[in-house]
Amino acid sequence: MQLSCSLTITLACSSLYLANAFMHAFFFSKHNPAKRPGQQTVLILISRMSFGLPTSALVCFWLALWICFWEMARAPLWKPRNSPLAIDNYGCVEMCGGGFRTWYHLGVYWGLYDRFGKDGMSTMRFSGSSVGALVATVAACGVHPADIWAHIPAIANSYRETFLSHVTGVGQFCRFLLHSTLPPDAHLLVNGRLFISVSSLFPTPFNRIISEFDSRQDLIDAVIAAQYIPTWTYPGICFYRGMICVDGGVTNNLPNICVHSLRVGLDKDDTFTWNADFVPSQPLSRLNTFIPAQEASLQRMLDCGKDDINDWLNTCRGISFIQELSAVWKSCQNTCSLK
């Protein structure tokens, strides 16, 4: 009798937990805040951590299992997929993930925006993984970099000053950023021009590249799936298009879309691991992936991105990139004139 009662209680608690996980994944986690999220109370933080950690442990175990398997098979799960997704050379820009350090990519985008303008950006293709997918998305939409940067210092300051109060809330900050800056027709602007790396966990971990989006909400959901870290982004499970997802960087941190693309890394080893064309000339510590640097360092990182892309555009590879982009731009103009 006592065993039966214990089993019943265990099953009831497990059912409630699973129901909560699914409800959270399908409803709360997909809410787009209209204003910047505030601090969590200690009670909410404890409850969300308690709710999220069991799921995180299961996800980590599943990933670790397959990472070890593929390492032993000498085919690492993270190994770069270098087969281009697009046949033509289209002025492609590819951005890796890297948490709060990824705002370096915003500086790179800003340099490109200043050089080619919004019309020039509209002829480019972009790919990204993790937070790099967020920057790639706003770039593909032609959002002015200043509109994004206007939010970054305040968000970074929130994490620096009250780090624990914002753990489990990264997803909401990113949703707020996207929801407040993307145009209403964002999904139409990026279809076929934006390639987002997502890692699906089942039946075994594998990479999916998403390049077509049904709606603005679907686009935002894809970006969140591309950077989902259990409990850190939000507690529970990340569902996207029938997949249980984690950060795209687990299986493909720098998705390759063109043969002659601009590949932007964040660490020195990205130049040989991912064939990155360049990395920050003034890099931040890897610790700043999860803990934002001070505002002066963030500004320096942004400026570094602008300087590095301008320097690269003066190299042989950069000149070829400009020529390819110019050819595409002329082709687009000719097509428009014929219409």
mmCIF file of C-alpha atoms in Angstrom:
data_model
loop_
_atom_site.group_PDB
_atom_site.id
_atom_site.type_symbol
_atom_site.label_atom_id
_atom_site.label_comp_id
_atom_site.label_asym_id
_atom_site.label_seq_id
_atom_site.Cartn_x
_atom_site.Cartn_y
_atom_site.Cartn_z
ATOM 1 C CA MET A 1 0.000 0.000 0.000
ATOM 2 C CA GLN A 2 2.784 2.404 0.945
ATOM 3 C CA LEU A 3 4.704 1.502 -2.233
ATOM 4 C CA SER A 4 1.621 2.082 -4.346
ATOM 5 C CA CYS A 5 1.060 5.469 -2.719
ATOM 6 C CA SER A 6 4.685 6.498 -3.306
ATOM 7 C CA LEU A 7 4.472 5.388 -6.921
ATOM 8 C CA THR A 8 1.275 7.366 -7.410
ATOM 9 C CA ILE A 9 2.842 10.504 -5.940
ATOM 10 C CA THR A 10 5.950 10.057 -8.088
ATOM 11 C CA LEU A 11 3.887 9.616 -11.243
ATOM 12 C CA ALA A 12 1.726 12.617 -10.359
ATOM 13 C CA CYS A 13 4.762 14.833 -9.746
ATOM 14 C CA SER A 14 6.426 13.625 -12.940
ATOM 15 C CA SER A 15 3.266 14.291 -14.933
ATOM 16 C CA LEU A 16 2.969 17.788 -13.494
ATOM 17 C CA TYR A 17 6.618 18.472 -14.277
ATOM 18 C CA LEU A 18 6.265 17.297 -17.881
ATOM 19 C CA ALA A 19 3.035 19.247 -18.321
ATOM 20 C CA ASN A 20 4.754 22.351 -16.961
ATOM 21 C CA ALA A 21 7.728 21.809 -19.275
ATOM 22 C CA PHE A 22 5.513 21.532 -22.343
ATOM 23 C CA MET A 23 3.329 24.477 -21.330
ATOM 24 C CA HIS A 24 6.423 26.578 -20.740
ATOM 25 C CA ALA A 25 7.958 25.552 -24.070
ATOM 26 C CA PHE A 26 4.855 26.287 -26.122
ATOM 27 C CA PHE A 27 3.518 29.392 -24.390
ATOM 28 C CA PHE A 28 5.647 31.375 -21.925
ATOM 29 C CA SER A 29 8.937 30.935 -23.787
ATOM 30 C CA LYS A 30 7.384 32.234 -27.026
ATOM 31 C CA HIS A 31 6.138 35.482 -25.516
ATOM 32 C CA ASN A 32 7.752 38.574 -27.050
ATOM 33 C CA PRO A 33 8.164 41.269 -24.363
ATOM 34 C CA ALA A 34 7.126 44.786 -25.339
ATOM 35 C CA LYS A 35 9.691 46.262 -22.946
ATOM 36 C CA ARG A 36 13.083 45.227 -21.641
ATOM 37 C CA PRO A 37 12.675 42.424 -19.067
ATOM 38 C CA GLY A 38 13.302 43.370 -15.460
ATOM 39 C CA GLN A 39 14.937 41.501 -12.603
ATOM 40 C CA GLN A 40 13.595 38.220 -11.319
ATOM 41 C CA THR A 41 12.792 37.897 -7.651
ATOM 42 C CA VAL A 42 14.735 35.330 -5.639
ATOM 43 C CA LEU A 43 11.654 33.125 -5.368
ATOM 44 C CA ILE A 44 11.050 33.140 -9.121
ATOM 45 C CA LEU A 45 14.730 32.511 -9.810
ATOM 46 C CA ILE A 46 14.824 29.520 -7.453
ATOM 47 C CA SER A 47 11.628 28.069 -8.884
ATOM 48 C CA ARG A 48 12.811 28.501 -12.484
ATOM 49 C CA MET A 49 16.219 27.018 -11.724
ATOM 50 C CA SER A 50 14.618 24.089 -9.907
ATOM 51 C CA PHE A 51 12.325 23.577 -12.853
ATOM 52 C CA GLY A 52 15.028 23.938 -15.482
ATOM 53 C CA LEU A 53 17.968 22.009 -14.051
ATOM 54 C CA PRO A 54 16.533 18.463 -14.368
ATOM 55 C CA THR A 55 15.813 19.049 -18.051
ATOM 56 C CA SER A 56 19.235 20.613 -18.515
ATOM 57 C CA ALA A 57 20.881 17.577 -16.938
ATOM 58 C CA LEU A 58 19.058 15.225 -19.311
ATOM 59 C CA VAL A 59 19.971 17.319 -22.356
ATOM 60 C CA CYS A 60 23.612 17.526 -21.270
ATOM 61 C CA PHE A 61 23.750 13.775 -20.710
ATOM 62 C CA TRP A 62 22.260 13.079 -24.144
ATOM 63 C CA LEU A 63 24.671 15.458 -25.857
ATOM 64 C CA ALA A 64 27.679 14.169 -23.925
ATOM 65 C CA LEU A 65 26.782 10.624 -24.933
ATOM 66 C CA TRP A 66 26.772 11.451 -28.628
ATOM 67 C CA ILE A 67 29.758 13.780 -28.445
ATOM 68 C CA CYS A 68 31.799 10.922 -26.968
ATOM 69 C CA PHE A 69 30.448 8.488 -29.545
ATOM 70 C CA TRP A 70 31.360 10.676 -32.514
ATOM 71 C CA GLU A 71 34.734 11.532 -31.030
ATOM 72 C CA MET A 72 35.524 7.822 -30.780
ATOM 73 C CA ALA A 73 34.273 7.407 -34.341
ATOM 74 C CA ARG A 74 36.682 10.205 -35.349
ATOM 75 C CA ALA A 75 33.832 12.236 -36.789
ATOM 76 C CA PRO A 76 33.332 14.989 -34.187
ATOM 77 C CA LEU A 77 29.792 16.247 -33.780
ATOM 78 C CA TRP A 78 31.009 19.847 -33.927
ATOM 79 C CA LYS A 79 33.131 19.302 -37.043
ATOM 80 C CA PRO A 80 32.555 22.089 -39.574
ATOM 81 C CA ARG A 81 30.189 21.439 -42.433
ATOM 82 C CA ASN A 82 31.909 23.234 -45.275
ATOM 83 C CA SER A 83 29.679 22.220 -48.176
ATOM 84 C CA PRO A 84 28.176 25.494 -49.435
ATOM 85 C CA LEU A 85 24.396 25.735 -49.315
ATOM 86 C CA ALA A 86 24.143 28.196 -52.202
ATOM 87 C CA ILE A 87 25.561 27.568 -55.655
ATOM 88 C CA ASP A 88 26.254 31.154 -56.662
ATOM 89 C CA ASN A 89 28.567 33.672 -55.036
ATOM 90 C CA TYR A 90 26.227 36.238 -53.625
ATOM 91 C CA GLY A 91 28.147 38.454 -51.243
ATOM 92 C CA CYS A 92 27.656 36.015 -48.375
ATOM 93 C CA VAL A 93 28.451 36.924 -44.758
ATOM 94 C CA GLU A 94 28.698 34.156 -42.147
ATOM 95 C CA MET A 95 28.777 34.779 -38.386
ATOM 96 C CA CYS A 96 29.653 32.361 -35.598
ATOM 97 C CA GLY A 97 28.190 32.287 -32.111
ATOM 98 C CA GLY A 98 29.900 33.535 -28.978
ATOM 99 C CA GLY A 99 27.415 34.874 -26.433
ATOM 100 C CA PHE A 100 27.936 38.476 -25.389
ATOM 101 C CA ARG A 101 31.162 38.637 -27.415
ATOM 102 C CA THR A 102 29.077 38.247 -30.560
ATOM 103 C CA TRP A 103 28.345 41.958 -30.572
ATOM 104 C CA TYR A 104 31.675 42.196 -32.356
ATOM 105 C CA HIS A 105 29.673 40.983 -35.352
ATOM 106 C CA LEU A 106 27.430 44.009 -34.979
ATOM 107 C CA GLY A 107 30.511 46.161 -35.519
ATOM 108 C CA VAL A 108 31.350 44.140 -38.632
ATOM 109 C CA TYR A 109 27.797 44.597 -39.874
ATOM 110 C CA TRP A 110 27.980 48.316 -39.085
ATOM 111 C CA GLY A 111 31.131 48.632 -41.163
ATOM 112 C CA LEU A 112 29.432 46.864 -44.070
ATOM 113 C CA TYR A 113 26.321 49.007 -43.659
ATOM 114 C CA ASP A 114 28.358 52.218 -43.751
ATOM 115 C CA ARG A 115 30.240 50.983 -46.814
ATOM 116 C CA PHE A 116 27.377 49.583 -48.908
ATOM 117 C CA GLY A 117 24.241 51.136 -47.433
ATOM 118 C CA LYS A 118 20.885 49.494 -46.867
ATOM 119 C CA ASP A 119 20.423 48.749 -50.569
ATOM 120 C CA GLY A 120 23.785 47.028 -50.719
ATOM 121 C CA MET A 121 22.927 44.916 -47.674
ATOM 122 C CA SER A 122 19.723 43.771 -49.372
ATOM 123 C CA THR A 123 21.771 41.963 -52.027
ATOM 124 C CA MET A 124 23.767 39.941 -49.473
ATOM 125 C CA ARG A 125 23.069 36.591 -47.899
ATOM 126 C CA PHE A 126 23.737 35.980 -44.218
ATOM 127 C CA SER A 127 24.178 32.945 -42.016
ATOM 128 C CA GLY A 128 24.614 32.621 -38.290
ATOM 129 C CA SER A 129 24.661 30.344 -35.316
ATOM 130 C CA SER A 130 23.751 31.061 -31.702
ATOM 131 C CA VAL A 131 23.747 34.830 -31.045
ATOM 132 C CA GLY A 132 25.444 35.196 -34.422
ATOM 133 C CA ALA A 133 22.066 34.199 -35.867
ATOM 134 C CA LEU A 134 20.513 37.223 -34.171
ATOM 135 C CA VAL A 135 23.019 39.618 -35.737
ATOM 136 C CA ALA A 136 22.657 37.859 -39.101
ATOM 137 C CA THR A 137 18.885 38.285 -38.867
ATOM 138 C CA VAL A 138 18.909 42.023 -38.214
ATOM 139 C CA ALA A 139 21.527 42.399 -40.961
ATOM 140 C CA ALA A 140 19.414 40.481 -43.471
ATOM 141 C CA CYS A 141 16.481 42.738 -42.578
ATOM 142 C CA GLY A 142 18.592 45.848 -43.118
ATOM 143 C CA VAL A 143 17.926 47.147 -39.597
ATOM 144 C CA HIS A 144 20.275 50.034 -38.883
ATOM 145 C CA PRO A 145 23.030 48.813 -36.515
ATOM 146 C CA ALA A 146 22.517 51.867 -34.293
ATOM 147 C CA ASP A 147 18.961 50.695 -33.568
ATOM 148 C CA ILE A 148 20.346 47.437 -32.176
ATOM 149 C CA TRP A 149 23.286 48.972 -30.364
ATOM 150 C CA ALA A 150 20.954 51.400 -28.584
ATOM 151 C CA HIS A 151 19.735 48.473 -26.459
ATOM 152 C CA ILE A 152 23.010 46.632 -25.842
ATOM 153 C CA PRO A 153 24.720 48.723 -23.109
ATOM 154 C CA ALA A 154 21.596 48.664 -20.917
ATOM 155 C CA ILE A 155 21.130 44.910 -21.370
ATOM 156 C CA ALA A 156 24.807 44.254 -20.650
ATOM 157 C CA ASN A 157 24.679 46.501 -17.591
ATOM 158 C CA SER A 158 21.692 44.576 -16.249
ATOM 159 C CA TYR A 159 23.657 41.336 -16.429
ATOM 160 C CA ARG A 160 26.797 42.810 -14.916
ATOM 161 C CA GLU A 161 25.049 44.399 -11.950
ATOM 162 C CA THR A 162 22.532 41.685 -11.120
ATOM 163 C CA PHE A 163 23.739 38.596 -12.945
ATOM 164 C CA LEU A 164 21.769 36.047 -10.929
ATOM 165 C CA SER A 165 18.571 38.039 -11.273
ATOM 166 C CA HIS A 166 18.728 37.599 -15.038
ATOM 167 C CA VAL A 167 19.860 33.980 -15.316
ATOM 168 C CA THR A 168 17.180 32.003 -17.214
ATOM 169 C CA GLY A 169 16.089 35.215 -18.952
ATOM 170 C CA VAL A 170 18.445 35.510 -21.923
ATOM 171 C CA GLY A 171 15.744 34.308 -24.295
ATOM 172 C CA GLN A 172 13.381 37.050 -23.191
ATOM 173 C CA PHE A 173 16.039 39.722 -23.706
ATOM 174 C CA CYS A 174 16.712 38.430 -27.216
ATOM 175 C CA ARG A 175 13.013 38.275 -28.012
ATOM 176 C CA PHE A 176 12.606 41.841 -26.797
ATOM 177 C CA LEU A 177 15.504 42.954 -28.989
ATOM 178 C CA LEU A 178 14.125 41.236 -32.080
ATOM 179 C CA HIS A 179 10.508 42.180 -31.439
ATOM 180 C CA SER A 180 11.379 45.851 -30.979
ATOM 181 C CA THR A 181 13.635 46.176 -34.042
ATOM 182 C CA LEU A 182 12.516 43.786 -36.783
ATOM 183 C CA PRO A 183 10.105 45.205 -39.378
ATOM 184 C CA PRO A 184 6.625 43.646 -39.733
ATOM 185 C CA ASP A 185 7.612 41.929 -42.991
ATOM 186 C CA ALA A 186 10.948 40.653 -41.658
ATOM 187 C CA HIS A 187 10.273 37.059 -42.713
ATOM 188 C CA LEU A 188 9.574 38.144 -46.285
ATOM 189 C CA LEU A 189 12.749 40.212 -46.419
ATOM 190 C CA VAL A 190 14.991 37.342 -45.320
ATOM 191 C CA ASN A 191 13.470 34.296 -47.003
ATOM 192 C CA GLY A 192 16.186 32.656 -49.085
ATOM 193 C CA ARG A 193 18.768 35.175 -47.843
ATOM 194 C CA LEU A 194 19.135 34.167 -44.201
ATOM 195 C CA PHE A 195 20.463 30.776 -43.088
ATOM 196 C CA ILE A 196 20.143 29.903 -39.399
ATOM 197 C CA SER A 197 21.955 26.970 -37.801
ATOM 198 C CA VAL A 198 19.849 24.924 -35.368
ATOM 199 C CA SER A 199 20.820 21.725 -33.527
ATOM 200 C CA SER A 200 18.103 19.090 -33.219
ATOM 201 C CA LEU A 201 18.560 16.524 -30.435
ATOM 202 C CA PHE A 202 16.585 13.554 -31.759
ATOM 203 C CA PRO A 203 16.826 10.848 -32.892
ATOM 204 C CA THR A 204 20.510 11.753 -32.639
ATOM 205 C CA PRO A 205 21.939 15.289 -32.529
ATOM 206 C CA PHE A 206 22.146 16.755 -36.028
ATOM 207 C CA ASN A 207 22.280 20.130 -37.722
ATOM 208 C CA ARG A 208 19.444 21.855 -39.547
ATOM 209 C CA ILE A 209 19.781 25.020 -41.589
ATOM 210 C CA ILE A 210 16.598 27.082 -41.686
ATOM 211 C CA SER A 211 16.249 29.527 -44.580
ATOM 212 C CA GLU A 212 12.498 29.887 -45.131
ATOM 213 C CA PHE A 213 10.179 31.427 -42.552
ATOM 214 C CA ASP A 214 6.394 31.407 -42.430
ATOM 215 C CA SER A 215 5.959 34.561 -40.368
ATOM 216 C CA ARG A 216 7.782 37.159 -38.322
ATOM 217 C CA GLN A 217 7.051 35.080 -35.220
ATOM 218 C CA ASP A 218 8.463 31.977 -36.904
ATOM 219 C CA LEU A 219 11.642 33.913 -37.688
ATOM 220 C CA ILE A 220 12.033 35.044 -34.074
ATOM 221 C CA ASP A 221 11.392 31.495 -32.852
ATOM 222 C CA ALA A 222 14.115 30.222 -35.192
ATOM 223 C CA VAL A 223 16.657 32.696 -33.811
ATOM 224 C CA ILE A 224 15.842 31.652 -30.240
ATOM 225 C CA ALA A 225 16.134 27.961 -31.175
ATOM 226 C CA ALA A 226 19.522 28.704 -32.749
ATOM 227 C CA GLN A 227 20.877 30.021 -29.447
ATOM 228 C CA TYR A 228 18.983 27.892 -26.955
ATOM 229 C CA ILE A 229 21.004 26.756 -23.942
ATOM 230 C CA PRO A 230 18.806 24.916 -21.426
ATOM 231 C CA THR A 231 17.942 27.034 -18.369
ATOM 232 C CA TRP A 232 20.319 29.826 -19.473
ATOM 233 C CA THR A 233 18.072 30.933 -22.351
ATOM 234 C CA TYR A 234 14.957 29.857 -20.497
ATOM 235 C CA PRO A 235 14.089 26.792 -18.401
ATOM 236 C CA GLY A 236 12.489 23.726 -19.907
ATOM 237 C CA ILE A 237 12.597 22.525 -23.499
ATOM 238 C CA CYS A 238 12.948 24.376 -26.788
ATOM 239 C CA PHE A 239 10.533 23.151 -29.437
ATOM 240 C CA TYR A 240 10.830 24.425 -32.982
ATOM 241 C CA ARG A 241 9.113 22.880 -36.001
ATOM 242 C CA GLY A 242 8.671 19.570 -34.258
ATOM 243 C CA MET A 243 12.299 19.436 -33.129
ATOM 244 C CA ILE A 244 13.724 19.606 -29.624
ATOM 245 C CA CYS A 245 16.540 22.071 -30.157
ATOM 246 C CA VAL A 246 19.723 23.362 -28.600
ATOM 247 C CA ASP A 247 22.275 25.953 -29.654
ATOM 248 C CA GLY A 248 23.200 25.647 -33.323
ATOM 249 C CA GLY A 249 26.863 25.977 -32.396
ATOM 250 C CA VAL A 250 26.807 22.440 -30.996
ATOM 251 C CA THR A 251 26.647 20.990 -34.501
ATOM 252 C CA ASN A 252 27.628 23.859 -36.821
ATOM 253 C CA ASN A 253 28.916 27.102 -35.368
ATOM 254 C CA LEU A 254 29.678 28.800 -38.681
ATOM 255 C CA PRO A 255 27.294 27.600 -41.422
ATOM 256 C CA ASN A 256 28.817 27.847 -44.884
ATOM 257 C CA ILE A 257 26.480 29.208 -47.566
ATOM 258 C CA CYS A 258 28.773 30.307 -50.402
ATOM 259 C CA VAL A 259 32.102 29.226 -51.869
ATOM 260 C CA HIS A 260 33.655 32.678 -51.543
ATOM 261 C CA SER A 261 31.947 33.997 -48.446
ATOM 262 C CA LEU A 262 33.056 36.329 -45.683
ATOM 263 C CA ARG A 263 33.431 34.165 -42.578
ATOM 264 C CA VAL A 264 33.687 36.027 -39.274
ATOM 265 C CA GLY A 265 35.088 34.254 -36.202
ATOM 266 C CA LEU A 266 35.742 35.294 -32.615
ATOM 267 C CA ASP A 267 38.814 33.307 -31.544
ATOM 268 C CA LYS A 268 42.203 32.698 -33.143
ATOM 269 C CA ASP A 269 41.518 29.004 -33.618
ATOM 270 C CA ASP A 270 38.433 29.876 -35.698
ATOM 271 C CA THR A 271 40.762 30.738 -38.572
ATOM 272 C CA PHE A 272 41.800 27.101 -38.988
ATOM 273 C CA THR A 273 38.897 25.274 -37.324
ATOM 274 C CA TRP A 274 36.197 27.141 -39.216
ATOM 275 C CA ASN A 275 38.240 28.804 -41.982
ATOM 276 C CA ALA A 276 37.292 32.235 -40.668
ATOM 277 C CA ASP A 277 38.570 35.120 -42.779
ATOM 278 C CA PHE A 278 39.323 37.168 -39.705
ATOM 279 C CA VAL A 279 38.770 37.347 -35.962
ATOM 280 C CA PRO A 280 38.845 40.339 -33.587
ATOM 281 C CA SER A 281 42.165 42.149 -33.649
ATOM 282 C CA GLN A 282 41.405 43.132 -30.036
ATOM 283 C CA PRO A 283 39.596 40.071 -28.665
ATOM 284 C CA LEU A 284 37.705 39.895 -25.408
ATOM 285 C CA SER A 285 38.173 37.121 -22.875
ATOM 286 C CA ARG A 286 36.082 33.994 -23.360
ATOM 287 C CA LEU A 287 34.701 34.732 -19.910
ATOM 288 C CA ASN A 288 32.804 37.565 -21.577
ATOM 289 C CA THR A 289 30.786 35.012 -23.514
ATOM 290 C CA PHE A 290 28.431 34.763 -20.536
ATOM 291 C CA ILE A 291 29.417 37.795 -18.467
ATOM 292 C CA PRO A 292 29.319 41.034 -20.479
ATOM 293 C CA ALA A 293 32.402 43.219 -20.552
ATOM 294 C CA GLN A 294 32.335 46.751 -19.176
ATOM 295 C CA GLU A 295 30.687 49.369 -21.366
ATOM 296 C CA ALA A 296 34.015 50.813 -22.537
ATOM 297 C CA SER A 297 35.140 47.335 -23.603
ATOM 298 C CA LEU A 298 31.851 46.728 -25.386
ATOM 299 C CA GLN A 299 32.306 49.977 -27.298
ATOM 300 C CA ARG A 300 35.878 48.999 -28.133
ATOM 301 C CA MET A 301 34.652 45.627 -29.374
ATOM 302 C CA LEU A 302 32.075 47.331 -31.597
ATOM 303 C CA ASP A 303 34.672 49.735 -33.003
ATOM 304 C CA CYS A 304 37.075 46.835 -33.466
ATOM 305 C CA GLY A 305 34.496 45.103 -35.664
ATOM 306 C CA LYS A 306 34.137 48.223 -37.802
ATOM 307 C CA ASP A 307 37.904 48.619 -38.167
ATOM 308 C CA ASP A 308 38.535 44.943 -38.887
ATOM 309 C CA ILE A 309 35.962 44.729 -41.678
ATOM 310 C CA ASN A 310 37.313 47.893 -43.296
ATOM 311 C CA ASP A 311 40.834 46.474 -43.151
ATOM 312 C CA TRP A 312 39.649 43.173 -44.622
ATOM 313 C CA LEU A 313 37.830 44.894 -47.486
ATOM 314 C CA ASN A 314 41.197 46.297 -48.565
ATOM 315 C CA THR A 315 42.728 42.821 -48.870
ATOM 316 C CA CYS A 316 42.645 40.721 -52.046
ATOM 317 C CA ARG A 317 39.783 38.633 -50.654
ATOM 318 C CA GLY A 318 37.947 41.768 -49.625
ATOM 319 C CA ILE A 319 38.329 43.357 -53.051
ATOM 320 C CA SER A 320 36.958 40.181 -54.658
ATOM 321 C CA PHE A 321 34.034 40.312 -52.234
ATOM 322 C CA ILE A 322 33.288 43.903 -53.279
ATOM 323 C CA GLN A 323 33.491 42.972 -56.963
ATOM 324 C CA GLU A 324 31.089 40.053 -56.496
ATOM 325 C CA LEU A 325 28.691 42.278 -54.597
ATOM 326 C CA SER A 326 28.890 44.964 -57.283
ATOM 327 C CA ALA A 327 28.126 42.389 -59.970
ATOM 328 C CA VAL A 328 25.077 41.182 -58.063
ATOM 329 C CA TRP A 329 23.925 44.761 -57.478
ATOM 330 C CA LYS A 330 24.190 45.591 -61.197
ATOM 331 C CA SER A 331 22.324 42.408 -62.065
ATOM 332 C CA CYS A 332 19.531 43.346 -59.658
ATOM 333 C CA GLN A 333 19.326 46.842 -61.139
ATOM 334 C CA ASN A 334 19.133 45.448 -64.680
ATOM 335 C CA THR A 335 16.392 43.041 -63.642
ATOM 336 C CA CYS A 336 14.414 45.857 -62.027
ATOM 337 C CA SER A 337 14.794 48.074 -65.107
ATOM 338 C CA LEU A 338 13.475 45.292 -67.353
ATOM 339 C CA LYS A 339 10.397 44.998 -65.176
#
